[in-house]
Amino acid sequence: MSVESPRPFFCSDRVRWADVDLVGIMRYSAVTRFLDTAEQELLRAAGLPYTFIFEAPKVWMPRRHLSIDYLIPARLDDLLHMVIWVSRLGETSLTLTMHLRHDDGRMVATVSLVVVCVAVEGFAKRPLPRILRDAMAPFLCADDDARATPTP
């Protein structure tokens, strides 16, 4: 069994009609759609598709904190690349960081999302399940290393 070095995950999507305002510039709220897509594809690549996560859950992973820096506009039909990685893997939470880049490499936005692990019953904090920790470990990167990774 080979051990892969930690790396960010990459996926792409286009700015869609529903993402833009009347002049064709991507709305600020569309960045969260790209984040949701990147998170879902990261989990799928880690072997934890949403269908697996939602089958008889014992824990939930609600969002605790979201931070977005908007850097330059994106326009209708632009191809954007999502670079996402785990920047912190704590005892009861994890932090996902995403860079949203134009096809030419320019940074559209940077995003940081903290999710916490809670029990379905009572919503009390719980340690991250081992299966999640193990699945996310290959994507745990230092921010500088992830930023330096070229978009494929």
mmCIF file of C-alpha atoms in Angstrom:
data_model
loop_
_atom_site.group_PDB
_atom_site.id
_atom_site.type_symbol
_atom_site.label_atom_id
_atom_site.label_comp_id
_atom_site.label_asym_id
_atom_site.label_seq_id
_atom_site.Cartn_x
_atom_site.Cartn_y
_atom_site.Cartn_z
ATOM 1 C CA MET A 1 0.000 0.000 0.000
ATOM 2 C CA SER A 2 1.472 3.344 -1.035
ATOM 3 C CA VAL A 3 1.172 6.414 1.144
ATOM 4 C CA GLU A 4 0.367 9.559 -0.805
ATOM 5 C CA SER A 5 1.736 12.893 0.274
ATOM 6 C CA PRO A 6 -0.820 15.419 1.454
ATOM 7 C CA ARG A 7 -2.274 17.426 -1.392
ATOM 8 C CA PRO A 8 -5.144 19.757 -2.172
ATOM 9 C CA PHE A 9 -8.097 18.518 -4.218
ATOM 10 C CA PHE A 10 -9.015 20.128 -7.548
ATOM 11 C CA CYS A 11 -12.290 20.373 -9.437
ATOM 12 C CA SER A 12 -13.777 22.858 -11.886
ATOM 13 C CA ASP A 13 -17.100 24.371 -12.852
ATOM 14 C CA ARG A 14 -18.379 27.287 -14.882
ATOM 15 C CA VAL A 15 -20.127 30.415 -13.672
ATOM 16 C CA ARG A 16 -23.766 29.707 -14.435
ATOM 17 C CA TRP A 17 -26.691 31.981 -15.291
ATOM 18 C CA ALA A 18 -28.086 31.595 -11.766
ATOM 19 C CA ASP A 19 -24.717 32.790 -10.355
ATOM 20 C CA VAL A 20 -24.668 36.238 -11.981
ATOM 21 C CA ASP A 21 -26.342 39.603 -11.606
ATOM 22 C CA LEU A 22 -27.978 41.619 -14.411
ATOM 23 C CA VAL A 23 -24.645 42.692 -15.908
ATOM 24 C CA GLY A 24 -23.210 39.169 -15.941
ATOM 25 C CA ILE A 25 -20.875 39.433 -12.926
ATOM 26 C CA MET A 26 -20.901 36.582 -10.420
ATOM 27 C CA ARG A 27 -22.878 37.425 -7.293
ATOM 28 C CA TYR A 28 -21.070 37.194 -3.954
ATOM 29 C CA SER A 29 -23.384 34.394 -2.787
ATOM 30 C CA ALA A 30 -22.376 32.171 -5.725
ATOM 31 C CA VAL A 31 -19.009 31.535 -4.071
ATOM 32 C CA THR A 32 -20.784 29.342 -1.524
ATOM 33 C CA ARG A 33 -22.187 27.212 -4.380
ATOM 34 C CA PHE A 34 -18.636 26.635 -5.586
ATOM 35 C CA LEU A 35 -17.602 25.803 -2.011
ATOM 36 C CA ASP A 36 -20.447 23.288 -1.666
ATOM 37 C CA THR A 37 -19.416 21.657 -4.951
ATOM 38 C CA ALA A 38 -15.763 21.487 -3.933
ATOM 39 C CA GLU A 39 -16.610 20.058 -0.500
ATOM 40 C CA GLN A 40 -18.902 17.405 -1.985
ATOM 41 C CA GLU A 41 -16.323 16.366 -4.594
ATOM 42 C CA LEU A 42 -13.529 16.322 -1.976
ATOM 43 C CA LEU A 43 -15.586 14.001 0.232
ATOM 44 C CA ARG A 44 -16.369 11.776 -2.765
ATOM 45 C CA ALA A 45 -12.645 11.606 -3.657
ATOM 46 C CA ALA A 46 -11.911 10.728 -0.012
ATOM 47 C CA GLY A 47 -14.335 7.787 -0.208
ATOM 48 C CA LEU A 48 -17.123 9.486 1.747
ATOM 49 C CA PRO A 49 -19.837 10.501 -0.726
ATOM 50 C CA TYR A 50 -22.822 12.309 0.750
ATOM 51 C CA THR A 51 -24.945 9.194 0.264
ATOM 52 C CA PHE A 52 -22.646 7.368 2.704
ATOM 53 C CA ILE A 53 -22.615 10.263 5.180
ATOM 54 C CA PHE A 54 -26.399 10.603 5.252
ATOM 55 C CA GLU A 55 -27.158 6.898 5.775
ATOM 56 C CA ALA A 56 -28.076 6.411 9.450
ATOM 57 C CA PRO A 57 -25.891 9.245 10.749
ATOM 58 C CA LYS A 58 -24.691 9.234 14.348
ATOM 59 C CA VAL A 59 -23.085 12.673 13.980
ATOM 60 C CA TRP A 60 -23.715 15.806 11.970
ATOM 61 C CA MET A 61 -21.188 18.330 10.723
ATOM 62 C CA PRO A 62 -22.815 21.786 10.877
ATOM 63 C CA ARG A 63 -21.003 24.896 9.716
ATOM 64 C CA ARG A 64 -19.555 27.012 12.508
ATOM 65 C CA HIS A 65 -17.660 29.726 10.667
ATOM 66 C CA LEU A 66 -17.386 30.941 7.070
ATOM 67 C CA SER A 67 -14.979 33.589 5.831
ATOM 68 C CA ILE A 68 -14.739 34.761 2.207
ATOM 69 C CA ASP A 69 -12.362 37.266 0.656
ATOM 70 C CA TYR A 70 -13.537 38.449 -2.770
ATOM 71 C CA LEU A 71 -10.592 39.477 -4.917
ATOM 72 C CA ILE A 72 -11.657 39.929 -8.553
ATOM 73 C CA PRO A 73 -14.945 39.425 -10.385
ATOM 74 C CA ALA A 74 -15.860 36.377 -12.404
ATOM 75 C CA ARG A 75 -18.300 36.564 -15.282
ATOM 76 C CA LEU A 76 -20.959 34.390 -16.848
ATOM 77 C CA ASP A 77 -19.509 31.191 -18.351
ATOM 78 C CA ASP A 78 -15.982 31.712 -16.902
ATOM 79 C CA LEU A 79 -14.276 28.417 -16.094
ATOM 80 C CA LEU A 80 -13.263 28.461 -12.421
ATOM 81 C CA HIS A 81 -11.020 25.981 -10.638
ATOM 82 C CA MET A 82 -11.675 25.077 -7.020
ATOM 83 C CA VAL A 83 -8.581 24.165 -5.016
ATOM 84 C CA ILE A 84 -9.673 22.805 -1.629
ATOM 85 C CA TRP A 85 -7.770 21.274 1.272
ATOM 86 C CA VAL A 86 -8.022 20.560 4.973
ATOM 87 C CA SER A 87 -6.002 23.299 6.649
ATOM 88 C CA ARG A 88 -6.763 22.149 10.201
ATOM 89 C CA LEU A 89 -7.908 18.800 11.565
ATOM 90 C CA GLY A 90 -8.870 19.321 15.204
ATOM 91 C CA GLU A 91 -10.361 17.017 17.800
ATOM 92 C CA THR A 92 -13.991 18.040 17.157
ATOM 93 C CA SER A 93 -13.739 20.226 14.038
ATOM 94 C CA LEU A 94 -11.995 20.624 10.742
ATOM 95 C CA THR A 95 -11.212 23.656 8.639
ATOM 96 C CA LEU A 96 -11.498 23.565 4.868
ATOM 97 C CA THR A 97 -9.740 26.214 2.807
ATOM 98 C CA MET A 98 -10.632 26.852 -0.815
ATOM 99 C CA HIS A 99 -9.115 29.018 -3.496
ATOM 100 C CA LEU A 100 -11.376 29.862 -6.390
ATOM 101 C CA ARG A 101 -9.219 30.601 -9.449
ATOM 102 C CA HIS A 102 -9.919 31.755 -12.977
ATOM 103 C CA ASP A 103 -8.763 29.413 -15.724
ATOM 104 C CA ASP A 104 -5.782 31.777 -16.229
ATOM 105 C CA GLY A 105 -4.727 31.372 -12.567
ATOM 106 C CA ARG A 106 -5.998 34.693 -11.193
ATOM 107 C CA MET A 107 -7.553 34.353 -7.747
ATOM 108 C CA VAL A 108 -11.297 35.132 -7.632
ATOM 109 C CA ALA A 109 -11.862 34.408 -3.924
ATOM 110 C CA THR A 110 -10.392 32.669 -0.900
ATOM 111 C CA VAL A 111 -12.653 30.801 1.504
ATOM 112 C CA SER A 112 -12.265 29.294 4.965
ATOM 113 C CA LEU A 113 -14.961 27.042 6.423
ATOM 114 C CA VAL A 114 -15.001 25.492 9.899
ATOM 115 C CA VAL A 115 -17.323 22.540 10.478
ATOM 116 C CA VAL A 116 -17.855 20.905 13.854
ATOM 117 C CA CYS A 117 -18.859 17.387 14.769
ATOM 118 C CA VAL A 118 -21.983 17.061 16.925
ATOM 119 C CA ALA A 119 -24.162 14.182 18.030
ATOM 120 C CA VAL A 120 -27.446 13.820 16.150
ATOM 121 C CA GLU A 121 -29.176 13.435 19.503
ATOM 122 C CA GLY A 122 -28.712 16.571 21.598
ATOM 123 C CA PHE A 123 -26.269 18.386 19.287
ATOM 124 C CA ALA A 124 -23.388 18.004 21.798
ATOM 125 C CA LYS A 125 -19.853 18.259 20.421
ATOM 126 C CA ARG A 126 -18.220 14.924 19.613
ATOM 127 C CA PRO A 127 -14.750 13.909 18.434
ATOM 128 C CA LEU A 128 -14.440 13.579 14.681
ATOM 129 C CA PRO A 129 -15.111 9.972 13.673
ATOM 130 C CA ARG A 130 -11.976 7.963 12.842
ATOM 131 C CA ILE A 131 -13.315 7.218 9.352
ATOM 132 C CA LEU A 132 -13.548 10.963 8.623
ATOM 133 C CA ARG A 133 -10.110 11.706 10.111
ATOM 134 C CA ASP A 134 -8.525 8.933 8.039
ATOM 135 C CA ALA A 135 -10.355 9.982 4.864
ATOM 136 C CA MET A 136 -9.355 13.654 5.236
ATOM 137 C CA ALA A 137 -5.706 13.009 6.202
ATOM 138 C CA PRO A 138 -4.438 12.883 2.572
ATOM 139 C CA PHE A 139 -5.861 16.384 2.032
ATOM 140 C CA LEU A 140 -4.363 17.935 5.188
ATOM 141 C CA CYS A 141 -1.921 20.497 3.831
ATOM 142 C CA ALA A 142 -0.030 23.481 5.096
ATOM 143 C CA ASP A 143 -1.583 26.556 3.497
ATOM 144 C CA ASP A 144 1.707 27.586 1.850
ATOM 145 C CA ASP A 145 2.133 24.124 0.297
ATOM 146 C CA ALA A 146 -1.435 24.075 -1.009
ATOM 147 C CA ARG A 147 -1.131 27.609 -2.432
ATOM 148 C CA ALA A 148 2.051 26.646 -4.255
ATOM 149 C CA THR A 149 0.444 23.618 -5.914
ATOM 150 C CA PRO A 150 -0.308 24.449 -9.563
ATOM 151 C CA THR A 151 -3.813 23.900 -10.866
ATOM 152 C CA PRO A 152 -3.820 20.802 -13.087
#
